[in-house]
Amino acid sequence: MECKVAVIPGDGIGPEIIREAKKVLDKVGQTYGHTFHYTEVLMGGCSIDAYGVPLTDEALETAKANDAVLLGAVGGDVGNSRWYQVAPNLRPEAGLLAIRKGLNLFANMRPAYLYKELADACPLKKEIIGNGFDMVIMRELTGGLYFGERYTKEIDGLMTAVDTLTYNENEIRRIAVKAFDIAMKRRKKVTSVDKANVLDSSRLWRKVVEEVAKDYPEVTLNHMLVDNCAMQLVMNPGQFDVVLTENMFGDILSDEASMITGSIGMLSSASLNETKFGMYEPSHGSAPDIAGKDIANPIATVLSAAMMLRYSFDLDQEAAAVEAAVQKVLTEGWRTADIMAEGCTKVGTTEMGDLIAARI
Ligand code: IPM
Ligand code: MG
């Protein structure tokens, strides 16, 4: 198969982790007879340096012309970087929001899975971890507070800032359908998270999710308020299969879910639209403090590439081979610094990529 992939290394550790993911993809190509054609695209701080904006129209068009996008991470040190001395719509993160919206990537899947090899890195007590957990956060990605009308102005002599949270029923329906579809391939349970005791948008969310649920009689649906969900994630994470939620709640809960897996350096993500097109990126950020030191964990990016194989190219067997290679490397005791434990062998970014590629 010929696979056209737009690659956005981005900033900070982005280029290093992307290099390792490409190494693994190329090994998949050799082993299974596929060719990956990469086109590099600038986004984030590096695009600001080159063009003065975090995402150019040309970059967006190039992304669209490919079958999928593989993204490292964008952004710098908010306190120190020149990239943050400009208006909010010109900062690195604005590029990320623009590409999500521009490609209509409304469904963001963030799996949070506890590898038994990493159970010691999980901050939860053993009795809470139990038999571990394996959940997917399905976060709405192109609506809600992130994209609502916002402004800051003086009203009645007081500086006032407004952000609006808007969802229409179609936006809710299409993400709910994605969540139920994924649940059908998993343990058939959807937990829809909202704040229906306060917000109108959440009450509509609940109503539409219930309508969608009628088409999936095999899936069990339960509703949970977001504050309770934040608590349940650290009290009984094993109860979750698919967590369906709006953009801002999903942003917060997915960081929490990732932390209980032991390291955010392990978590992949896929952002999908109605077609096979998707953007795949690690759930973590650009970590400028460790950039260029060959210590970043490339596993989240490698696993994101596996998601790309599965969801954009229907290469299930190849995706499973990448996931199995990661599992094998962990079982054999290889660790990057963030997941290092007693009795294991510490390796850098490049060596971790070599180890994974060699097991495919
Ligand atoms: C994420 C990130 C982004 C978000 C930031 C960088 C804008 O936190 O992907 O979770 O809030 O969506
Ligand atoms: Mg986030």
Short mmCIF file of N, CA and C in Angstrom, two decimals, residues 5-8 13-14 17-22 24-25 28 36 38 67-73 100 108-112 115 263-272 276-285 297-315 318-324 326 356 360:
data_model
loop_
_atom_site.label_atom_id
_atom_site.label_comp_id
_atom_site.label_asym_id
_atom_site.label_seq_id
_atom_site.Cartn_x
_atom_site.Cartn_y
_atom_site.Cartn_z
N VAL A 5 1.61 10.58 4.04
CA VAL A 5 1.49 11.10 5.40
C VAL A 5 2.12 12.49 5.50
N ALA A 6 1.34 13.46 5.94
CA ALA A 6 1.92 14.77 6.26
C ALA A 6 2.52 14.66 7.65
N VAL A 7 3.76 15.08 7.78
CA VAL A 7 4.45 14.95 9.06
C VAL A 7 4.73 16.34 9.62
N ILE A 8 4.28 16.54 10.84
CA ILE A 8 4.52 17.84 11.50
C ILE A 8 5.37 17.58 12.75
N ILE A 13 10.57 18.59 21.84
CA ILE A 13 10.96 17.19 21.57
C ILE A 13 10.29 16.64 20.31
N GLY A 14 9.39 17.43 19.70
CA GLY A 14 8.64 16.95 18.53
C GLY A 14 9.50 16.26 17.48
N ILE A 17 10.90 12.72 18.60
CA ILE A 17 9.95 11.61 18.74
C ILE A 17 9.35 11.23 17.39
N ILE A 18 9.19 12.22 16.51
CA ILE A 18 8.69 11.93 15.16
C ILE A 18 9.70 11.08 14.40
N ARG A 19 10.97 11.40 14.56
CA ARG A 19 12.03 10.62 13.88
C ARG A 19 11.90 9.14 14.25
N GLU A 20 11.65 8.87 15.52
CA GLU A 20 11.54 7.46 15.95
C GLU A 20 10.26 6.81 15.42
N ALA A 21 9.18 7.58 15.38
CA ALA A 21 7.92 7.01 14.85
C ALA A 21 8.08 6.68 13.37
N LYS A 22 8.78 7.53 12.61
CA LYS A 22 9.01 7.25 11.19
C LYS A 22 9.89 6.01 11.03
N VAL A 24 9.95 3.47 12.95
CA VAL A 24 9.10 2.30 13.19
C VAL A 24 8.17 2.07 11.99
N LEU A 25 7.60 3.15 11.47
CA LEU A 25 6.72 3.01 10.29
C LEU A 25 7.49 2.42 9.11
N VAL A 28 7.79 -1.15 9.47
CA VAL A 28 6.50 -1.77 9.12
C VAL A 28 6.39 -1.88 7.60
N PHE A 36 5.63 4.44 2.87
CA PHE A 36 5.13 5.68 3.48
C PHE A 36 5.82 6.86 2.82
N TYR A 38 6.38 10.70 3.05
CA TYR A 38 6.22 11.76 4.05
C TYR A 38 6.38 13.14 3.41
N ASP A 67 -3.14 11.55 3.27
CA ASP A 67 -4.16 10.63 3.80
C ASP A 67 -4.27 10.73 5.32
N ALA A 68 -3.21 11.24 5.94
CA ALA A 68 -3.20 11.33 7.40
C ALA A 68 -2.10 12.31 7.81
N VAL A 69 -2.18 12.77 9.04
CA VAL A 69 -1.15 13.67 9.57
C VAL A 69 -0.55 13.02 10.82
N LEU A 70 0.76 13.01 10.88
CA LEU A 70 1.46 12.55 12.07
C LEU A 70 2.13 13.77 12.71
N LEU A 71 1.75 14.03 13.94
CA LEU A 71 2.19 15.28 14.60
C LEU A 71 3.02 14.96 15.85
N GLY A 72 4.11 15.71 16.01
CA GLY A 72 4.92 15.57 17.23
C GLY A 72 4.29 16.38 18.35
N ALA A 73 4.71 17.62 18.48
CA ALA A 73 4.13 18.49 19.51
C ALA A 73 4.49 19.92 19.14
N ARG A 100 -7.00 21.54 13.72
CA ARG A 100 -8.12 20.68 14.15
C ARG A 100 -9.41 21.14 13.47
N ASN A 108 -11.71 13.23 19.08
CA ASN A 108 -10.37 12.99 19.62
C ASN A 108 -10.39 11.79 20.56
N MET A 109 -9.70 10.75 20.14
CA MET A 109 -9.65 9.51 20.94
C MET A 109 -8.36 9.45 21.70
N ARG A 110 -8.45 9.32 23.01
CA ARG A 110 -7.24 9.21 23.83
C ARG A 110 -7.32 7.95 24.69
N PRO A 111 -6.66 6.91 24.28
CA PRO A 111 -6.69 5.69 25.09
C PRO A 111 -5.85 5.86 26.35
N ALA A 112 -6.31 5.34 27.46
CA ALA A 112 -5.52 5.33 28.69
C ALA A 112 -5.54 3.91 29.22
N TYR A 115 -0.19 -0.47 31.45
CA TYR A 115 0.67 -1.64 31.19
C TYR A 115 1.04 -2.24 32.53
N SER A 263 2.81 7.42 33.08
CA SER A 263 3.54 8.48 32.39
C SER A 263 2.76 8.97 31.19
N ILE A 264 2.70 10.27 31.05
CA ILE A 264 2.04 10.86 29.90
C ILE A 264 2.83 10.54 28.63
N GLY A 265 4.06 10.09 28.80
CA GLY A 265 4.93 9.73 27.67
C GLY A 265 4.51 8.45 26.96
N MET A 266 3.45 7.80 27.45
CA MET A 266 3.00 6.54 26.88
C MET A 266 1.74 6.68 26.05
N LEU A 267 1.09 7.84 26.11
CA LEU A 267 -0.27 7.92 25.58
C LEU A 267 -0.40 8.51 24.19
N SER A 268 -1.04 7.75 23.34
CA SER A 268 -1.24 8.15 21.96
C SER A 268 -2.57 8.88 21.83
N SER A 269 -2.84 9.43 20.65
CA SER A 269 -4.18 9.95 20.39
C SER A 269 -4.45 10.01 18.90
N ALA A 270 -5.72 9.99 18.57
CA ALA A 270 -6.15 10.11 17.18
C ALA A 270 -7.25 11.15 17.13
N SER A 271 -7.17 12.04 16.15
CA SER A 271 -8.24 13.02 15.95
C SER A 271 -8.83 12.76 14.57
N LEU A 272 -10.12 12.47 14.56
CA LEU A 272 -10.74 11.94 13.34
C LEU A 272 -11.87 12.83 12.86
N LYS A 276 -11.76 8.63 6.56
CA LYS A 276 -10.63 7.86 7.10
C LYS A 276 -9.47 8.77 7.50
N PHE A 277 -9.57 10.03 7.10
CA PHE A 277 -8.49 10.98 7.40
C PHE A 277 -8.37 11.16 8.91
N GLY A 278 -7.16 11.27 9.40
CA GLY A 278 -7.00 11.53 10.82
C GLY A 278 -5.67 12.20 11.11
N MET A 279 -5.59 12.82 12.27
CA MET A 279 -4.32 13.39 12.73
C MET A 279 -3.93 12.64 14.01
N TYR A 280 -2.69 12.22 14.06
CA TYR A 280 -2.25 11.34 15.14
C TYR A 280 -1.10 11.99 15.88
N GLU A 281 -1.23 12.05 17.18
CA GLU A 281 -0.21 12.75 17.96
C GLU A 281 -0.16 12.20 19.38
N PRO A 282 1.00 12.31 20.00
CA PRO A 282 1.06 11.91 21.42
C PRO A 282 0.19 12.86 22.25
N SER A 283 -0.28 12.37 23.40
CA SER A 283 -1.12 13.24 24.24
C SER A 283 -0.30 14.28 25.00
N HIS A 284 1.02 14.08 25.03
CA HIS A 284 1.84 15.02 25.81
C HIS A 284 2.24 16.23 24.97
N GLY A 285 2.90 17.17 25.61
CA GLY A 285 3.31 18.40 24.93
C GLY A 285 4.75 18.35 24.42
N ASN A 297 10.58 10.20 25.79
CA ASN A 297 9.98 8.89 25.52
C ASN A 297 9.22 8.94 24.19
N PRO A 298 9.65 8.17 23.19
CA PRO A 298 8.97 8.24 21.88
C PRO A 298 7.76 7.31 21.78
N ILE A 299 7.44 6.57 22.85
CA ILE A 299 6.42 5.52 22.75
C ILE A 299 5.04 6.08 22.39
N ALA A 300 4.67 7.20 22.99
CA ALA A 300 3.34 7.76 22.68
C ALA A 300 3.21 8.08 21.19
N THR A 301 4.29 8.56 20.60
CA THR A 301 4.25 8.90 19.17
C THR A 301 4.24 7.64 18.31
N VAL A 302 5.01 6.66 18.73
CA VAL A 302 5.02 5.37 18.02
C VAL A 302 3.62 4.74 18.08
N LEU A 303 2.99 4.81 19.25
CA LEU A 303 1.64 4.23 19.38
C LEU A 303 0.62 5.06 18.60
N SER A 304 0.88 6.36 18.46
CA SER A 304 -0.01 7.19 17.63
C SER A 304 0.11 6.76 16.17
N ALA A 305 1.33 6.45 15.75
CA ALA A 305 1.53 5.95 14.39
C ALA A 305 0.78 4.63 14.20
N ALA A 306 0.74 3.82 15.25
CA ALA A 306 -0.03 2.56 15.17
C ALA A 306 -1.52 2.86 14.99
N MET A 307 -2.00 3.87 15.70
CA MET A 307 -3.41 4.26 15.52
C MET A 307 -3.65 4.72 14.09
N MET A 308 -2.69 5.41 13.53
CA MET A 308 -2.81 5.86 12.13
C MET A 308 -2.94 4.66 11.20
N LEU A 309 -2.11 3.65 11.43
CA LEU A 309 -2.19 2.45 10.59
C LEU A 309 -3.58 1.84 10.67
N ARG A 310 -4.13 1.81 11.88
CA ARG A 310 -5.42 1.16 12.09
C ARG A 310 -6.58 2.00 11.53
N TYR A 311 -6.63 3.28 11.86
CA TYR A 311 -7.82 4.07 11.55
C TYR A 311 -7.79 4.74 10.18
N SER A 312 -6.61 5.13 9.70
CA SER A 312 -6.59 5.79 8.39
C SER A 312 -6.29 4.80 7.26
N PHE A 313 -5.51 3.75 7.57
CA PHE A 313 -5.10 2.85 6.48
C PHE A 313 -5.68 1.44 6.60
N ASP A 314 -6.50 1.20 7.62
CA ASP A 314 -7.09 -0.13 7.82
C ASP A 314 -6.05 -1.23 7.90
N LEU A 315 -4.85 -0.90 8.38
CA LEU A 315 -3.79 -1.90 8.50
C LEU A 315 -3.77 -2.42 9.95
N GLU A 318 -0.74 -4.65 11.05
CA GLU A 318 0.48 -3.86 11.20
C GLU A 318 0.41 -3.02 12.49
N ALA A 319 -0.77 -2.46 12.76
CA ALA A 319 -0.93 -1.68 14.00
C ALA A 319 -0.68 -2.57 15.21
N ALA A 320 -1.25 -3.77 15.15
CA ALA A 320 -1.08 -4.70 16.27
C ALA A 320 0.40 -5.09 16.42
N ALA A 321 1.12 -5.18 15.30
CA ALA A 321 2.55 -5.53 15.36
C ALA A 321 3.34 -4.43 16.07
N VAL A 322 2.98 -3.17 15.81
CA VAL A 322 3.68 -2.06 16.48
C VAL A 322 3.37 -2.11 17.99
N GLU A 323 2.09 -2.31 18.32
CA GLU A 323 1.71 -2.35 19.74
C GLU A 323 2.39 -3.52 20.45
N ALA A 324 2.48 -4.65 19.75
CA ALA A 324 3.14 -5.82 20.35
C ALA A 324 4.63 -5.56 20.54
N VAL A 326 6.02 -2.66 21.16
CA VAL A 326 6.15 -1.78 22.33
C VAL A 326 6.02 -2.62 23.61
N ILE A 356 12.20 -0.84 19.37
CA ILE A 356 10.84 -1.13 18.92
C ILE A 356 10.87 -1.59 17.46
N ILE A 360 9.73 -5.59 15.09
CA ILE A 360 8.61 -5.67 14.13
C ILE A 360 8.95 -6.62 12.99
#
